[in-house]
Coordinates of C-alpha atoms in Angstrom, one line a residue:
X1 CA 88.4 114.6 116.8
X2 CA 88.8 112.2 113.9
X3 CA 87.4 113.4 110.3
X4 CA 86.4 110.1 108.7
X5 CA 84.4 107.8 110.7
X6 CA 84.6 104.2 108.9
X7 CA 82.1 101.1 109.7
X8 CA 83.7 97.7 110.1
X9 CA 81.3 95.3 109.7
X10 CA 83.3 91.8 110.2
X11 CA 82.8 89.0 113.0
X12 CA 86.0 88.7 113.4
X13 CA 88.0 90.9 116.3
X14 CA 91.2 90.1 114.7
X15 CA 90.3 92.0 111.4
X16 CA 88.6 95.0 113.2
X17 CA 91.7 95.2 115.3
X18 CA 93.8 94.7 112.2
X19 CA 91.9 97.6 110.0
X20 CA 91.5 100.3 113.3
X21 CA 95.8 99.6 113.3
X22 CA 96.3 99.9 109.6
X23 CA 94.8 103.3 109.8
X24 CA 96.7 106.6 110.0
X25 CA 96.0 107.6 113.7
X26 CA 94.1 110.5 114.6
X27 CA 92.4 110.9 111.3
X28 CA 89.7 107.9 111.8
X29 CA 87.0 107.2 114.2
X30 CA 87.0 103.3 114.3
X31 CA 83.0 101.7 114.6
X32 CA 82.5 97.8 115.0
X33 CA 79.9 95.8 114.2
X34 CA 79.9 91.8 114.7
X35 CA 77.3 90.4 112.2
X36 CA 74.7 92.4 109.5
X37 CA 72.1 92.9 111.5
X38 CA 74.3 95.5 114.1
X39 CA 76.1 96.7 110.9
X40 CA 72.6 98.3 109.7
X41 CA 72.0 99.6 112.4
X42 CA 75.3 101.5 113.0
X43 CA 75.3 102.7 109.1
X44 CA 71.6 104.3 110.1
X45 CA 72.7 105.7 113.8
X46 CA 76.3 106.5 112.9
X47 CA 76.3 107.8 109.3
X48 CA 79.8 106.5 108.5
X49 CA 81.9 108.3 105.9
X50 CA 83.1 104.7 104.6
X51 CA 82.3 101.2 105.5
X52 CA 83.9 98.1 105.5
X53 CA 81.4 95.0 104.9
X54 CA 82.6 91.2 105.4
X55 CA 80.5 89.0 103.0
X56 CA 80.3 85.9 105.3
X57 CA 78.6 87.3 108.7
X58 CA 76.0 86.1 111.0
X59 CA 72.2 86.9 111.0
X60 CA 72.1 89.1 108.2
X61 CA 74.9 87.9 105.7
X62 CA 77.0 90.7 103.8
X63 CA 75.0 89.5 101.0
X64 CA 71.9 91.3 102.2
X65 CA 73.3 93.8 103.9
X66 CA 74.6 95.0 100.5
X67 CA 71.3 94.5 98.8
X68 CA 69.8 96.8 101.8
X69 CA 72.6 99.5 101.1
X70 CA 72.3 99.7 97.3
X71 CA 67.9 99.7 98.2
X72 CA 68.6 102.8 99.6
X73 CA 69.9 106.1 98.0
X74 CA 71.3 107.6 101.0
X75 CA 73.1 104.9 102.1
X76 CA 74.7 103.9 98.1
X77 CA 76.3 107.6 98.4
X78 CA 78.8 105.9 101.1
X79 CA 81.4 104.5 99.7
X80 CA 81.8 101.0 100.5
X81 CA 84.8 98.4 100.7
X82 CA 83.7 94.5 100.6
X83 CA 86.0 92.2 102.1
X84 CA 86.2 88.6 102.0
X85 CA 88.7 86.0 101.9
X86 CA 87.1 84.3 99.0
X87 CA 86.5 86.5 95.7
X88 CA 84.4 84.1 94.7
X89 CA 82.0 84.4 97.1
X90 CA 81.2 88.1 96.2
X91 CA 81.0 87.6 92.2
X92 CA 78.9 84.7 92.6
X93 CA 76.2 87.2 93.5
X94 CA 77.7 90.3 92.1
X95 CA 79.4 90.2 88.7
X96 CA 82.7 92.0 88.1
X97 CA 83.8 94.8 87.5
X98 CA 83.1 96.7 90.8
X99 CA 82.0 99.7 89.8
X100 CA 80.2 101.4 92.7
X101 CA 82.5 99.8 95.5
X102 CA 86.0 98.4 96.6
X103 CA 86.9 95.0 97.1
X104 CA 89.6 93.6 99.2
X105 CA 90.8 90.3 100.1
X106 CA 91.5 89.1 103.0
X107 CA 94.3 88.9 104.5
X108 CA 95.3 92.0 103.0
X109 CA 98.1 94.7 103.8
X110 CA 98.3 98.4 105.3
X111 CA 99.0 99.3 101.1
X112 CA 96.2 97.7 99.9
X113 CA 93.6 98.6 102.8
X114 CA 94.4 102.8 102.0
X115 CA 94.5 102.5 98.6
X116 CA 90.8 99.8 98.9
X117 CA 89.6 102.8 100.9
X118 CA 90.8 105.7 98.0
X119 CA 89.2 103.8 95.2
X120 CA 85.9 103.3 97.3
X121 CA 85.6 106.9 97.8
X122 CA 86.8 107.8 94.2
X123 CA 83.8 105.1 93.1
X124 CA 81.1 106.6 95.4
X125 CA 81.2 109.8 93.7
X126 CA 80.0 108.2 90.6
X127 CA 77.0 108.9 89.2
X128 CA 74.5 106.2 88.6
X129 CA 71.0 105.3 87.9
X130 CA 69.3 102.8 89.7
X131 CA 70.4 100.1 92.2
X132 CA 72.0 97.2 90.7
X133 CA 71.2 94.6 93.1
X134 CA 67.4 94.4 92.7
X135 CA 67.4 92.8 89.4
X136 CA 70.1 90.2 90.6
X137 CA 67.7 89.6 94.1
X138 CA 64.7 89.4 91.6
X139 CA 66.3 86.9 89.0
X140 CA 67.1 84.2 92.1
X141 CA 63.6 84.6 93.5
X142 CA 61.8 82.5 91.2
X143 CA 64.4 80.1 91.2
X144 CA 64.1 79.4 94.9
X145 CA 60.8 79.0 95.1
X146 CA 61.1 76.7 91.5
X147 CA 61.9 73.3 93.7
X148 CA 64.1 71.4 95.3
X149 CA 64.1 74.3 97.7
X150 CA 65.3 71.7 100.8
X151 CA 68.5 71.1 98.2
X152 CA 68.9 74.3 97.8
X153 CA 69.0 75.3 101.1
X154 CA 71.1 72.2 102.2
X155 CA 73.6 73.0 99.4
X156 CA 74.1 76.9 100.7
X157 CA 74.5 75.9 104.1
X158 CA 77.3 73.5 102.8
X159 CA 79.2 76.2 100.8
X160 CA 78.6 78.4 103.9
X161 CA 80.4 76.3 105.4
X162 CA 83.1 76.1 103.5
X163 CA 83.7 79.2 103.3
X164 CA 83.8 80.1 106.8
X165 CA 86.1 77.5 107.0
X166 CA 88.4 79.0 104.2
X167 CA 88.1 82.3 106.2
X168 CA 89.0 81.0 109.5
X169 CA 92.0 79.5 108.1
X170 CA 93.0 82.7 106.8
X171 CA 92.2 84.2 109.9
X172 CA 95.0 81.7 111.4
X173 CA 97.4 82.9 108.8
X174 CA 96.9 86.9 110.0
X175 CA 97.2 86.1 113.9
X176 CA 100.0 84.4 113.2
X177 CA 101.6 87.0 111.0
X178 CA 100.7 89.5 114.0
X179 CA 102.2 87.5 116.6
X180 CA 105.3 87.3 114.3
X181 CA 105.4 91.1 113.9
X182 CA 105.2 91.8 117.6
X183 CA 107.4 89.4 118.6
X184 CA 110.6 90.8 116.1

């Protein structure tokens, strides 16, 4: 039976086939979840030792799945790796440095994926006060709802979409790395 159960939480297949083959066999119990809103519910029904959260998904972003972990002191005890194939698109809502979780960029390597997952459970053990993300959420609030709101909204959507876009293309770049190393 594997001792460390870890929670990917990614839309793409490619990179929750890429993580469960990175990882030492035997020792890990893989999970999946495709967008934010399953990933909750697995962290609740599954109680993951670590978990792997993609910033861009579906439904619920990694954004707010974040903010719902760090809400919670049960669930801010698990260490956490964020993943994303833009480091921007994390510290535009979280500034640097990390101190309470991992983050990787994707693509990344077998190295960097074990030693993301050592320093995420080195920074779990921290000790802290109280959750970080609620005075970020509570600063952009008011500035929503100051105007221009339809703007707003339009101008998010935009830089969603580039970012998935930036993240499919580097989604290319690891299938065809894996097709590569299968075919030598």
């Amino acid at each position: 039976m594997a001792s460390h159960k870890i929670l990917v939480i990614d839309d793409s297949r490619v990179i929750q086939k890429t993580v469960k083959s990175m990882l030492p066999p035997g020792n890990f119990d893989v999970v999946e979840a495709k967008d934010g809103e399953e990933g909750l519910k697995k962290i609740r029904s599954d109680k993951p030792s670590l978990i792997m959260l993609d910033f861009l998904l579906p439904k619920k972003s990694g954004w707010e799945v974040f903010q719902e972990i760090q809400a919670h002191d049960d669930l801010r005890k698990i260490p956490l790796v964020v993943m994303s194939g833009r480091k921007e698109e994390v510290t535009e809502k979280i500034s640097e440095p990390f101190e309470f979780f991992e983050f990787i960029e994707k693509p990344f390597e077998k190295k960097q994926l074990i030693g993301a997952i050592k320093t995420a459970m080195a920074k779990a053990k921290k000790p802290r006060a109280a959750a970080k993300a609620a005075p970020a959420a509570a600063k952009a609030a008011p500035a929503a709802a100051a105007g221009g709101e339809d703007v707003a909204a339009l101008q998010a959507k935009v830089a969603a979409m580039e970012k998935e876009i930036a993240t499919l293309k580097k989604q290319v770049t690891q299938i065809l790395t894996f097709i590569k190393q299968k075919l030598k």
